[in-house]
Short mmCIF file of C-alpha atoms and ligand atoms in Angstrom, two decimals:
data_model
loop_
_atom_site.label_atom_id
_atom_site.label_comp_id
_atom_site.label_asym_id
_atom_site.label_seq_id
_atom_site.Cartn_x
_atom_site.Cartn_y
_atom_site.Cartn_z
CA MET A 1 56.46 -4.55 7.18
CA PHE A 2 53.22 -4.86 5.25
CA ASN A 3 51.81 -8.28 4.56
CA MET A 4 50.36 -8.86 1.09
CA ALA A 5 46.75 -8.08 2.08
CA GLU A 6 47.73 -4.83 3.73
CA LYS A 7 49.78 -3.88 0.72
CA LEU A 8 46.84 -4.41 -1.58
CA LEU A 9 44.44 -2.58 0.69
CA ASN A 10 46.85 0.30 0.95
CA SER A 11 47.36 0.54 -2.75
CA SER A 12 43.65 0.24 -3.41
CA ARG A 13 43.07 3.46 -1.51
CA ASN A 14 46.05 5.02 -3.26
CA ARG A 15 46.07 4.55 -6.96
CA PHE A 16 44.40 1.43 -8.22
CA CYS A 17 41.29 -0.60 -7.88
CA PHE A 18 42.18 -4.23 -8.62
CA ASN A 19 38.61 -5.37 -8.84
CA LYS A 20 37.62 -5.23 -12.49
CA SER A 21 33.91 -4.90 -11.80
CA LEU A 22 34.40 -1.94 -9.46
CA GLN A 23 36.97 -0.45 -11.81
CA LEU A 24 34.28 -0.31 -14.46
CA ALA A 25 31.49 0.62 -12.08
CA TYR A 26 29.32 3.71 -12.12
CA LEU A 27 28.30 5.07 -8.75
CA ASN A 28 24.62 5.71 -9.37
CA ASP A 29 24.19 2.23 -10.85
CA LEU A 30 25.78 0.79 -7.76
CA ALA A 31 23.81 2.98 -5.37
CA GLN A 32 20.46 2.16 -6.98
CA ASP A 33 21.35 -1.55 -7.10
CA ASN A 34 22.04 -1.38 -3.39
CA GLY A 35 18.87 0.22 -2.06
CA LYS A 36 19.54 3.94 -2.51
CA LEU A 37 17.36 6.27 -4.54
CA TRP A 38 20.40 8.04 -5.95
CA PHE A 39 24.06 8.82 -6.05
CA GLY A 40 23.99 12.46 -7.08
CA THR A 41 25.96 15.65 -7.52
CA ALA A 42 25.54 19.37 -7.26
CA ALA A 43 26.01 21.23 -10.52
CA ASP A 44 26.55 24.94 -10.90
CA ILE A 45 24.83 25.40 -14.25
CA PRO A 46 23.80 27.27 -16.37
CA GLY A 47 25.80 30.41 -17.02
CA THR A 48 29.15 28.98 -15.96
CA ALA A 49 32.15 27.38 -17.71
CA GLU A 50 30.73 23.96 -16.85
CA GLN A 51 27.84 24.52 -19.20
CA THR A 52 30.13 24.43 -22.23
CA ASP A 53 32.64 21.89 -20.96
CA LYS A 54 31.86 18.82 -22.99
CA ASP A 55 33.87 16.47 -20.79
CA TYR A 56 32.18 17.77 -17.64
CA LEU A 57 28.75 17.49 -19.21
CA ARG A 58 29.42 13.96 -20.49
CA ILE A 59 30.05 12.79 -16.93
CA LEU A 60 27.24 14.87 -15.40
CA THR A 61 24.53 13.74 -17.79
CA ASN A 62 25.29 10.03 -17.68
CA PRO A 63 22.61 8.55 -15.44
CA LYS A 64 24.90 5.66 -14.68
CA ASN A 65 27.05 8.18 -12.80
CA PHE A 66 24.35 10.32 -11.22
CA GLY A 67 20.70 9.72 -10.42
CA GLU A 68 20.24 13.14 -8.85
CA ILE A 69 21.30 16.71 -9.44
CA THR A 70 21.14 19.52 -6.91
CA PRO A 71 21.35 22.99 -8.44
CA ALA A 72 24.34 24.53 -6.62
CA ASN A 73 22.97 28.03 -6.97
CA MET A 74 20.13 28.52 -9.44
CA MET A 75 17.17 27.97 -7.13
CA LYS A 76 18.47 30.23 -4.38
CA PHE A 77 16.58 33.37 -3.42
CA MET A 78 18.77 35.89 -5.21
CA TYR A 79 18.33 34.07 -8.52
CA THR A 80 14.69 33.12 -8.24
CA GLU A 81 13.26 36.37 -6.86
CA PRO A 82 15.72 39.10 -7.90
CA GLN A 83 13.07 41.78 -7.42
CA GLN A 84 10.13 41.61 -5.10
CA ASN A 85 7.45 39.33 -6.51
CA VAL A 86 9.30 39.07 -9.84
CA PHE A 87 10.28 35.46 -10.27
CA ASN A 88 12.94 34.04 -12.51
CA TYR A 89 12.74 30.31 -13.07
CA THR A 90 15.14 30.10 -16.02
CA GLY A 91 18.17 28.64 -14.25
CA GLY A 92 16.15 26.19 -12.21
CA ASP A 93 14.20 25.11 -15.27
CA TYR A 94 17.47 24.44 -17.10
CA VAL A 95 18.69 22.09 -14.35
CA LEU A 96 15.31 20.37 -14.08
CA SER A 97 15.08 19.78 -17.83
CA LEU A 98 18.60 18.41 -17.99
CA ALA A 99 17.90 16.08 -15.10
CA GLU A 100 14.55 14.96 -16.46
CA LYS A 101 16.01 14.25 -19.90
CA ASN A 102 18.37 11.85 -18.20
CA GLY A 103 15.94 10.33 -15.72
CA MET A 104 17.47 11.97 -12.69
CA ARG A 105 15.83 13.34 -9.56
CA VAL A 106 16.38 16.91 -8.40
CA ARG A 107 16.70 17.95 -4.77
CA CYS A 108 15.55 21.54 -4.96
CA HIS A 109 17.78 23.83 -2.94
CA ASN A 110 16.82 25.99 -1.06
CA LEU A 111 13.91 28.16 0.12
CA VAL A 112 15.08 29.96 3.26
CA TRP A 113 18.74 30.61 4.06
CA THR A 114 20.88 33.38 5.44
CA SER A 115 23.07 33.60 2.32
CA GLN A 116 22.49 34.48 -1.30
CA ILE A 117 19.33 36.46 -0.61
CA SER A 118 18.38 39.34 -2.89
CA ASP A 119 19.52 42.83 -1.94
CA TRP A 120 15.94 44.06 -1.77
CA VAL A 121 15.42 41.65 1.11
CA THR A 122 18.64 42.31 3.02
CA SER A 123 18.48 46.07 2.63
CA GLY A 124 14.73 46.34 3.19
CA THR A 125 13.01 47.69 6.28
CA TRP A 126 10.81 44.94 7.63
CA THR A 127 8.58 44.06 10.50
CA ALA A 128 8.09 40.42 11.47
CA ALA A 129 4.74 40.54 9.64
CA THR A 130 6.01 42.05 6.39
CA LEU A 131 9.07 39.79 6.17
CA THR A 132 6.91 36.72 6.96
CA ALA A 133 4.74 37.74 4.00
CA VAL A 134 7.86 37.89 1.79
CA MET A 135 8.95 34.46 2.92
CA LYS A 136 5.50 33.00 2.38
CA ASN A 137 5.20 34.45 -1.12
CA HIS A 138 8.63 33.12 -2.06
CA ILE A 139 7.92 29.66 -0.75
CA TYR A 140 4.45 29.45 -2.31
CA ASN A 141 5.66 30.54 -5.73
CA LEU A 142 8.66 28.23 -5.96
CA VAL A 143 6.98 25.17 -4.56
CA THR A 144 3.86 25.50 -6.66
CA HIS A 145 5.79 26.48 -9.83
CA TRP A 146 8.04 23.43 -9.85
CA GLY A 147 5.70 21.03 -8.10
CA ASN A 148 6.91 17.48 -7.96
CA ARG A 149 9.57 18.07 -10.55
CA CYS A 150 11.37 18.62 -7.24
CA TYR A 151 11.84 15.33 -5.43
CA SER A 152 12.33 17.42 -2.30
CA TRP A 153 12.91 20.95 -1.09
CA ASP A 154 15.52 22.04 1.42
CA VAL A 155 13.03 24.31 3.16
CA VAL A 156 15.35 25.79 5.73
CA ASN A 157 19.10 25.68 5.25
CA GLU A 158 21.78 26.03 7.94
CA ALA A 159 19.70 27.62 10.69
CA LEU A 160 21.82 26.46 13.63
CA ASN A 161 25.08 27.51 15.23
CA SER A 162 27.55 24.92 16.48
CA ASP A 163 26.41 25.60 20.07
CA GLY A 164 22.87 24.65 19.11
CA THR A 165 21.42 28.17 19.15
CA PHE A 166 19.72 29.60 16.09
CA SER A 167 22.05 31.44 13.78
CA SER A 168 21.64 35.08 12.93
CA SER A 169 20.00 35.87 9.60
CA ILE A 170 17.58 38.48 8.35
CA TRP A 171 14.85 35.87 8.94
CA TYR A 172 15.84 35.08 12.50
CA ASP A 173 16.71 38.64 13.43
CA THR A 174 13.40 39.97 12.18
CA ILE A 175 10.93 37.17 12.78
CA GLY A 176 12.60 35.22 15.59
CA PRO A 177 12.85 31.41 15.77
CA GLU A 178 9.26 31.15 14.58
CA TYR A 179 10.52 31.74 11.07
CA ILE A 180 11.64 28.15 10.85
CA PHE A 181 8.25 26.74 11.78
CA LEU A 182 6.50 29.25 9.54
CA ALA A 183 8.74 28.30 6.62
CA PHE A 184 7.89 24.62 6.97
CA GLN A 185 4.22 25.44 7.47
CA PHE A 186 4.15 27.53 4.27
CA ALA A 187 6.00 24.83 2.39
CA GLN A 188 3.52 22.26 3.61
CA GLU A 189 0.61 24.43 2.52
CA ALA A 190 2.17 24.95 -0.91
CA VAL A 191 2.81 21.21 -1.29
CA LYS A 192 -0.82 20.64 -0.45
CA LYS A 193 -1.90 23.07 -3.17
CA THR A 194 0.08 21.03 -5.71
CA GLY A 195 -1.55 17.80 -4.54
CA LYS A 196 1.81 16.08 -5.15
CA ASP A 197 4.30 14.19 -3.06
CA ILE A 198 7.20 16.58 -2.42
CA LYS A 199 9.53 15.86 0.47
CA LEU A 200 10.39 18.65 2.82
CA TYR A 201 13.90 18.69 4.32
CA TYR A 202 15.92 20.56 6.90
CA ASN A 203 19.54 20.78 5.63
CA ASP A 204 22.67 21.62 7.61
CA TYR A 205 26.35 20.90 8.21
CA GLY A 206 27.97 19.87 11.48
CA ILE A 207 25.17 17.41 12.27
CA GLU A 208 27.04 14.38 10.96
CA ASN A 209 28.13 13.20 14.41
CA PRO A 210 26.41 13.27 17.80
CA GLY A 211 26.87 16.53 19.66
CA THR A 212 25.26 19.81 20.64
CA LYS A 213 24.32 20.94 17.14
CA THR A 214 22.98 17.53 16.17
CA THR A 215 20.86 17.47 19.30
CA ALA A 216 19.51 20.90 18.39
CA ALA A 217 18.59 19.57 14.97
CA TYR A 218 16.78 16.61 16.60
CA ASN A 219 14.89 19.11 18.72
CA LEU A 220 13.91 21.07 15.64
CA VAL A 221 12.49 17.94 14.05
CA LYS A 222 10.67 17.08 17.27
CA GLU A 223 9.19 20.55 17.56
CA LEU A 224 7.95 20.46 13.96
CA GLN A 225 6.39 17.08 14.62
CA ALA A 226 4.82 18.25 17.88
CA ARG A 227 3.19 21.06 15.89
CA LYS A 228 2.12 18.58 13.22
CA ILE A 229 4.06 20.39 10.53
CA GLN A 230 5.44 18.34 7.66
CA ILE A 231 9.10 17.39 7.79
CA ASP A 232 10.17 14.35 5.80
CA GLY A 233 13.92 14.39 6.07
CA VAL A 234 17.15 15.92 7.20
CA GLY A 235 20.07 16.57 4.89
CA LEU A 236 23.50 16.03 6.40
CA GLU A 237 25.69 18.22 4.22
CA SER A 238 28.96 16.45 5.12
CA HIS A 239 31.51 19.06 4.12
CA PHE A 240 34.58 17.48 5.63
CA LYS A 241 38.34 18.01 5.91
CA VAL A 242 40.78 15.29 4.97
CA GLY A 243 41.95 13.39 8.05
CA SER A 244 39.35 14.77 10.41
CA THR A 245 36.01 13.27 9.51
CA PRO A 246 33.77 11.68 12.14
CA SER A 247 34.19 7.91 12.67
CA VAL A 248 31.79 5.51 10.97
CA ALA A 249 30.22 4.79 14.36
CA ALA A 250 29.64 8.51 14.98
CA GLN A 251 28.15 9.05 11.53
CA VAL A 252 25.89 6.02 11.94
CA ALA A 253 24.76 7.22 15.39
CA ALA A 254 23.91 10.74 14.17
CA LYS A 255 21.87 9.36 11.28
CA LYS A 256 20.11 6.83 13.51
CA GLY A 257 19.08 9.63 15.82
CA PHE A 258 17.15 11.26 12.97
CA LEU A 259 15.76 7.97 11.68
CA ASP A 260 14.48 7.12 15.16
CA LEU A 261 12.41 10.29 15.00
CA GLY A 262 10.75 8.96 11.89
CA VAL A 263 12.33 11.23 9.29
CA ASP A 264 14.56 10.23 6.37
CA VAL A 265 18.16 11.32 6.05
CA ALA A 266 20.41 11.94 3.06
CA ILE A 267 24.00 12.91 2.57
CA THR A 268 23.45 16.11 0.60
CA GLU A 269 26.72 17.96 0.01
CA LEU A 270 29.58 15.54 0.52
CA ASP A 271 33.14 16.70 -0.10
CA VAL A 272 36.40 16.15 1.74
CA ARG A 273 38.85 18.99 1.25
CA PHE A 274 42.54 19.35 1.83
CA VAL A 275 43.18 22.32 4.12
CA ALA A 276 46.45 22.97 2.29
CA ALA A 277 48.23 21.91 -0.87
CA PRO A 278 49.50 19.48 -2.11
CA TYR A 279 46.19 17.84 -2.95
CA TYR A 280 47.42 14.90 -4.98
CA THR A 281 49.92 12.90 -2.97
CA ALA A 282 49.31 9.16 -2.75
CA ALA A 283 49.12 9.30 1.06
CA GLY A 284 46.75 12.26 1.03
CA GLU A 285 44.46 10.70 -1.52
CA ALA A 286 44.45 7.45 0.44
CA THR A 287 43.28 9.25 3.56
CA GLN A 288 40.70 11.17 1.59
CA ALA A 289 39.43 7.93 0.06
CA GLN A 290 39.04 6.41 3.49
CA ASN A 291 37.15 9.54 4.65
CA TYR A 292 34.73 9.27 1.73
CA TYR A 293 34.36 5.55 2.44
CA ASP A 294 33.45 6.16 6.07
CA SER A 295 30.76 8.63 5.26
CA VAL A 296 29.15 6.64 2.46
CA VAL A 297 29.33 3.37 4.40
CA SER A 298 27.45 5.04 7.29
CA CYS A 299 24.61 5.77 4.86
CA MET A 300 24.69 2.12 3.74
CA GLN A 301 24.73 0.78 7.29
CA VAL A 302 21.61 2.63 8.46
CA GLY A 303 19.51 1.17 5.67
CA ARG A 304 17.20 2.42 2.96
CA ARG A 305 16.02 5.50 4.79
CA CYS A 306 19.33 7.11 4.24
CA ARG A 307 17.89 7.81 0.82
CA GLY A 308 20.87 8.88 -1.20
CA ILE A 309 24.30 10.41 -1.37
CA THR A 310 25.05 13.68 -3.17
CA VAL A 311 28.56 15.11 -3.66
CA TRP A 312 28.88 18.91 -3.80
CA ASP A 313 30.04 18.80 -7.37
CA PHE A 314 32.10 15.88 -8.47
CA ASP A 315 35.35 17.38 -9.68
CA ASP A 316 38.16 19.58 -8.49
CA LYS A 317 37.99 21.58 -11.72
CA TYR A 318 34.77 23.31 -10.73
CA SER A 319 34.79 22.87 -6.99
CA TRP A 320 33.32 25.60 -4.79
CA VAL A 321 36.03 24.97 -2.17
CA PRO A 322 38.94 27.19 -3.34
CA SER A 323 36.73 30.26 -3.54
CA ALA A 324 35.04 29.55 -0.18
CA PHE A 325 38.17 28.50 1.77
CA ALA A 326 41.40 30.21 0.68
CA GLY A 327 44.24 27.79 0.03
CA GLN A 328 42.05 24.71 0.35
CA GLY A 329 41.01 22.28 -2.37
CA GLY A 330 41.29 18.84 -3.92
CA ALA A 331 37.96 17.99 -2.26
CA ASP A 332 36.16 15.99 -4.91
CA ILE A 333 36.10 12.51 -6.38
CA TYR A 334 37.38 13.49 -9.82
CA ASN A 335 40.50 15.61 -10.23
CA GLU A 336 41.05 18.77 -12.21
CA THR A 337 41.37 16.83 -15.47
CA LEU A 338 38.15 14.97 -14.66
CA GLN A 339 39.86 11.68 -13.88
CA ARG A 340 38.48 9.48 -11.09
CA LYS A 341 40.42 9.66 -7.84
CA PRO A 342 40.93 6.87 -5.27
CA ALA A 343 37.93 8.29 -3.37
CA TYR A 344 35.74 7.26 -6.30
CA TYR A 345 36.66 3.62 -5.87
CA ALA A 346 36.42 3.87 -2.10
CA ILE A 347 32.78 4.93 -2.57
CA ALA A 348 32.21 1.97 -4.88
CA GLU A 349 33.58 -0.28 -2.14
CA ALA A 350 31.42 1.37 0.50
CA ILE A 351 28.27 0.96 -1.56
CA THR A 352 28.85 -2.63 -2.61
CA GLY A 353 30.77 -3.96 0.35
CA VAL A 354 33.13 -5.50 -2.24
CA PRO A 355 36.75 -4.54 -1.67
CA CYS A 356 38.79 -3.25 -4.58
CA THR A 357 41.48 -5.70 -3.61
CA VAL A 358 39.48 -8.78 -4.66
CA CYS A 359 40.35 -9.53 -8.24
C1 XIL B 401 27.66 27.19 -2.39
C2 XIL B 401 27.86 27.13 -3.90
O1 XIL B 401 28.45 25.89 -4.25
C3 XIL B 401 28.73 28.26 -4.36
O2 XIL B 401 28.85 28.30 -5.79
C4 XIL B 401 28.18 29.61 -3.85
O3 XIL B 401 29.05 30.63 -4.20
C5 XIL B 401 27.96 29.57 -2.36
O4 XIL B 401 27.14 28.46 -2.00
N1 XIL B 401 26.14 24.91 1.92
C6 XIL B 401 25.05 24.97 1.08
C7 XIL B 401 25.25 25.32 -0.36
O5 XIL B 401 23.94 24.64 1.49
O6 XIL B 401 24.20 26.05 -0.87
C8 XIL B 401 26.55 26.07 -0.58
O7 XIL B 401 26.73 26.22 -1.98
C9 XIL B 401 27.70 25.36 0.06
C10 XIL B 401 27.49 25.25 1.55
#
């Protein structure tokens, strides 16, 4: 038997938020009122269906909803340097202009990653020296071109395996682990050329709870610091599965480990996917809401230096999940018809500490 309070709590994570002020709340407003620099979202624009979807754009461009946009694709290597030393800034410029028009920050994403690299890089014949020169040229050009229109750059993305070793990539396989330190060093030099304040981040998944991979990420930060190379923050992607996200305590501990090293953290790619349909049962959505709550509340609990929270797109209509993980979906905080899901209100609760059940 449920008592009344349990009933309300249960239903709050299911269908309704009984608290009028949270019902009407906007997540970036709440986040900025509660010490965060942003509540943000990834957006896969331009050149996609989103770009002409008025309902999508209305939500995306309302700064009450989002104080930050991360380009889901347009700043990646294959789009920005499609041919060697031929740079294309069009897509990135589009995102930056849209964000600036609406007073939003942009986390620029990303400079060095194993995926979405141009063919001329992956099919080239390189020595460590020639590929290092490619990497340096890419980093210098992007960082100096966009300057501090980028709040931050994800300098190196997803460089670690779950066992803490460095993952294979053209960069690692050709240059060795030094590529990571060189990438940050080049980014630091480029930032210096701009004379601006641009934060440099390491970004990865699987570092949201204490463990082997998280320890390896701590060691990476320590090594950069020992070499006096700039690293300002670590992005915890937080791509989770419904019902199996780390506990609040674990997520707090992992974040604190980074903060204790003197770097910022941010939740950079949050989504919580169903590994199988159906995606929209009351019970499933309640669990998902709790999972979102736990992650966001961990960012609140560690204080201001968990700078912000970004979801990896905000709606199931344009989610990256179904194409990346066959049969999986329902991962976002708005559904396929762009309606807010229980997870939305759970985030409002996590940010404010005000339960939806208080009328
Ligand atoms: C994803 C994009 O959302 C997709 O559109 C693209 O096809 C593949 O990449 N980790 C990251 C992001 O750091 O860059 C990835 O984005 C999702 C996983």
